[in-house]
GROMACS .gro file of C-alpha atoms in nm:
model
  140
    1MET     CA    1   0.298   2.145  -0.718
    2SER     CA    2   0.300   1.936  -1.036
    3SER     CA    3   0.017   1.710  -1.144
    4PHE     CA    4   0.000   1.356  -1.008
    5HIS     CA    5   0.157   1.071  -1.204
    6LEU     CA    6   0.222   0.730  -1.052
    7HIS     CA    7   0.590   0.633  -1.054
    8PRO     CA    8   0.660   0.374  -1.327
    9GLN     CA    9   0.802   0.123  -1.078
   10LEU     CA   10   0.484   0.131  -0.870
   11ARG     CA   11   0.277   0.100  -1.187
   12GLN     CA   12   0.483  -0.205  -1.289
   13ASP     CA   13   0.489  -0.378  -0.948
   14CYS     CA   14   0.133  -0.318  -0.829
   15HIS     CA   15  -0.235  -0.363  -0.902
   16GLU     CA   16  -0.466  -0.064  -0.853
   17VAL     CA   17  -0.729  -0.126  -0.585
   18GLY     CA   18  -0.909   0.208  -0.565
   19ARG     CA   19  -0.893   0.571  -0.462
   20PHE     CA   20  -0.961   0.742  -0.133
   21GLU     CA   21  -1.016   1.117  -0.121
   22LEU     CA   22  -0.638   1.167  -0.129
   23GLY     CA   23  -0.467   0.830  -0.149
   24LEU     CA   24  -0.436   0.592  -0.440
   25LEU     CA   25  -0.452   0.238  -0.299
   26LEU     CA   26  -0.231  -0.022  -0.465
   27MET     CA   27  -0.161  -0.389  -0.396
   28MET     CA   28   0.192  -0.520  -0.446
   29ASN     CA   29   0.201  -0.814  -0.686
   30ASP     CA   30   0.368  -1.044  -0.432
   31SER     CA   31   0.149  -1.321  -0.294
   32ALA     CA   32   0.399  -1.401  -0.016
   33TYR     CA   33   0.260  -1.112   0.191
   34PRO     CA   34  -0.065  -0.916   0.211
   35TRP     CA   35   0.100  -0.591   0.094
   36PHE     CA   36  -0.075  -0.265   0.012
   37ILE     CA   37   0.070   0.074  -0.075
   38LEU     CA   38  -0.092   0.414  -0.031
   39VAL     CA   39   0.023   0.700  -0.257
   40PRO     CA   40  -0.103   1.058  -0.211
   41GLN     CA   41  -0.246   1.184  -0.539
   42ARG     CA   42  -0.035   1.497  -0.542
   43GLY     CA   43   0.253   1.555  -0.780
   44GLY     CA   44   0.618   1.610  -0.696
   45LEU     CA   45   0.617   1.478  -0.339
   46THR     CA   46   0.900   1.275  -0.191
   47GLU     CA   47   0.861   1.341   0.183
   48LEU     CA   48   0.569   1.344   0.429
   49TYR     CA   49   0.636   1.702   0.543
   50GLN     CA   50   0.574   1.826   0.186
   51LEU     CA   51   0.201   1.758   0.221
   52ASN     CA   52   0.004   2.057   0.346
   53ASP     CA   53  -0.153   2.020   0.691
   54ARG     CA   54  -0.495   1.915   0.563
   55ASP     CA   55  -0.357   1.660   0.318
   56ARG     CA   56  -0.115   1.521   0.576
   57SER     CA   57  -0.396   1.465   0.826
   58LEU     CA   58  -0.620   1.311   0.561
   59TRP     CA   59  -0.349   1.082   0.424
   60LEU     CA   60  -0.250   0.959   0.771
   61ALA     CA   61  -0.617   0.893   0.850
   62GLU     CA   62  -0.645   0.690   0.528
   63SER     CA   63  -0.328   0.501   0.623
   64CYS     CA   64  -0.467   0.422   0.969
   65LEU     CA   65  -0.796   0.306   0.816
   66LEU     CA   66  -0.604   0.076   0.581
   67ALA     CA   67  -0.394  -0.055   0.871
   68GLU     CA   68  -0.703  -0.129   1.081
   69THR     CA   69  -0.873  -0.298   0.786
   70MET     CA   70  -0.569  -0.511   0.708
   71THR     CA   71  -0.537  -0.614   1.073
   72ALA     CA   72  -0.902  -0.722   1.081
   73MET     CA   73  -0.880  -0.904   0.746
   74PHE     CA   74  -0.544  -1.076   0.775
   75ARG     CA   75  -0.481  -1.106   1.151
   76PRO     CA   76  -0.103  -1.058   1.118
   77ASP     CA   77   0.148  -1.111   1.396
   78LYS     CA   78   0.274  -0.761   1.308
   79LEU     CA   79   0.167  -0.498   1.058
   80ASN     CA   80   0.468  -0.318   0.909
   81VAL     CA   81   0.389   0.039   0.801
   82ALA     CA   82   0.675   0.230   0.643
   83ALA     CA   83   0.762   0.512   0.402
   84ILE     CA   84   1.105   0.419   0.269
   85GLY     CA   85   1.149   0.569  -0.079
   86ASN     CA   86   1.511   0.475  -0.149
   87LEU     CA   87   1.428   0.305  -0.482
   88VAL     CA   88   1.099   0.480  -0.559
   89PRO     CA   89   1.129   0.845  -0.455
   90GLN     CA   90   0.757   0.922  -0.495
   91LEU     CA   91   0.597   0.956  -0.150
   92HIS     CA   92   0.418   0.633  -0.058
   93ILE     CA   93   0.351   0.420   0.250
   94HIS     CA   94   0.386   0.041   0.253
   95HIS     CA   95   0.143  -0.160   0.469
   96ILE     CA   96   0.261  -0.521   0.498
   97ALA     CA   97   0.094  -0.793   0.705
   98ARG     CA   98   0.371  -1.004   0.858
   99TYR     CA   99   0.358  -1.348   1.014
  100ARG     CA  100   0.615  -1.544   1.208
  101THR     CA  101   0.576  -1.807   0.934
  102ASP     CA  102   0.642  -1.574   0.637
  103PRO     CA  103   0.958  -1.629   0.431
  104ALA     CA  104   1.142  -1.318   0.549
  105TRP     CA  105   1.040  -1.312   0.918
  106PRO     CA  106   1.166  -1.135   1.125
  107ALA     CA  107   1.374  -0.934   0.877
  108PRO     CA  108   1.232  -0.668   0.643
  109VAL     CA  109   1.078  -0.804   0.323
  110TRP     CA  110   1.287  -0.594   0.085
  111GLY     CA  111   1.546  -0.783  -0.115
  112LYS     CA  112   1.511  -1.111   0.073
  113PHE     CA  113   1.334  -1.320  -0.190
  114PRO     CA  114   1.205  -1.262  -0.543
  115PRO     CA  115   0.838  -1.161  -0.554
  116GLN     CA  116   0.583  -1.439  -0.591
  117PRO     CA  117   0.331  -1.290  -0.836
  118TYR     CA  118  -0.033  -1.376  -0.779
  119ALA     CA  119  -0.149  -1.667  -0.996
  120GLY     CA  120  -0.475  -1.694  -1.188
  121ASP     CA  121  -0.749  -1.487  -1.028
  122GLN     CA  122  -0.582  -1.464  -0.684
  123ALA     CA  123  -0.500  -1.095  -0.728
  124GLU     CA  124  -0.854  -1.004  -0.836
  125ARG     CA  125  -1.001  -1.197  -0.542
  126ARG     CA  126  -0.778  -1.019  -0.291
  127ILE     CA  127  -0.844  -0.680  -0.453
  128GLU     CA  128  -1.220  -0.742  -0.441
  129GLN     CA  129  -1.192  -0.849  -0.076
  130MET     CA  130  -1.019  -0.519   0.007
  131ARG     CA  131  -1.263  -0.315  -0.200
  132GLN     CA  132  -1.555  -0.471  -0.013
  133ALA     CA  133  -1.394  -0.402   0.323
  134LEU     CA  134  -1.334  -0.035   0.228
  135ARG     CA  135  -1.644   0.018   0.010
  136ALA     CA  136  -1.774   0.305   0.224
  137GLN     CA  137  -1.444   0.495   0.197
  138LEU     CA  138  -1.324   0.427  -0.158
  139LEU     CA  139  -1.441   0.671  -0.423
  140ASP     CA  140  -1.427   0.419  -0.707
   0.00000   0.00000   0.00000
């Protein structure tokens, strides 16, 4: 397996939040939705089955922890969790808090509206909020 490098599109579209034992936690720079992305820090992966058994279990546990944390923090009507990968082939899981009042509801968020980048210190405040909620699990 090759060394881990974050896909350039994820690097461009996201803010880094922190690192779990396996997953790199990112926040999408779109203030329309609480939207976090978990990327396993292993190189050359495009599909879930390519993770070894230990890493797969660990990554799914990290994803579930993120989902529980987001549900507690944001109280969404629905939490969308998906690994799509059509535009960014690097294995990653989207976690998106959805509300009946959000601009794309009930359709998927992809391609509906242009992203609404966070303004001022909004991104840093949300990142810090997530870091505090996950402080016992994040390595940095």
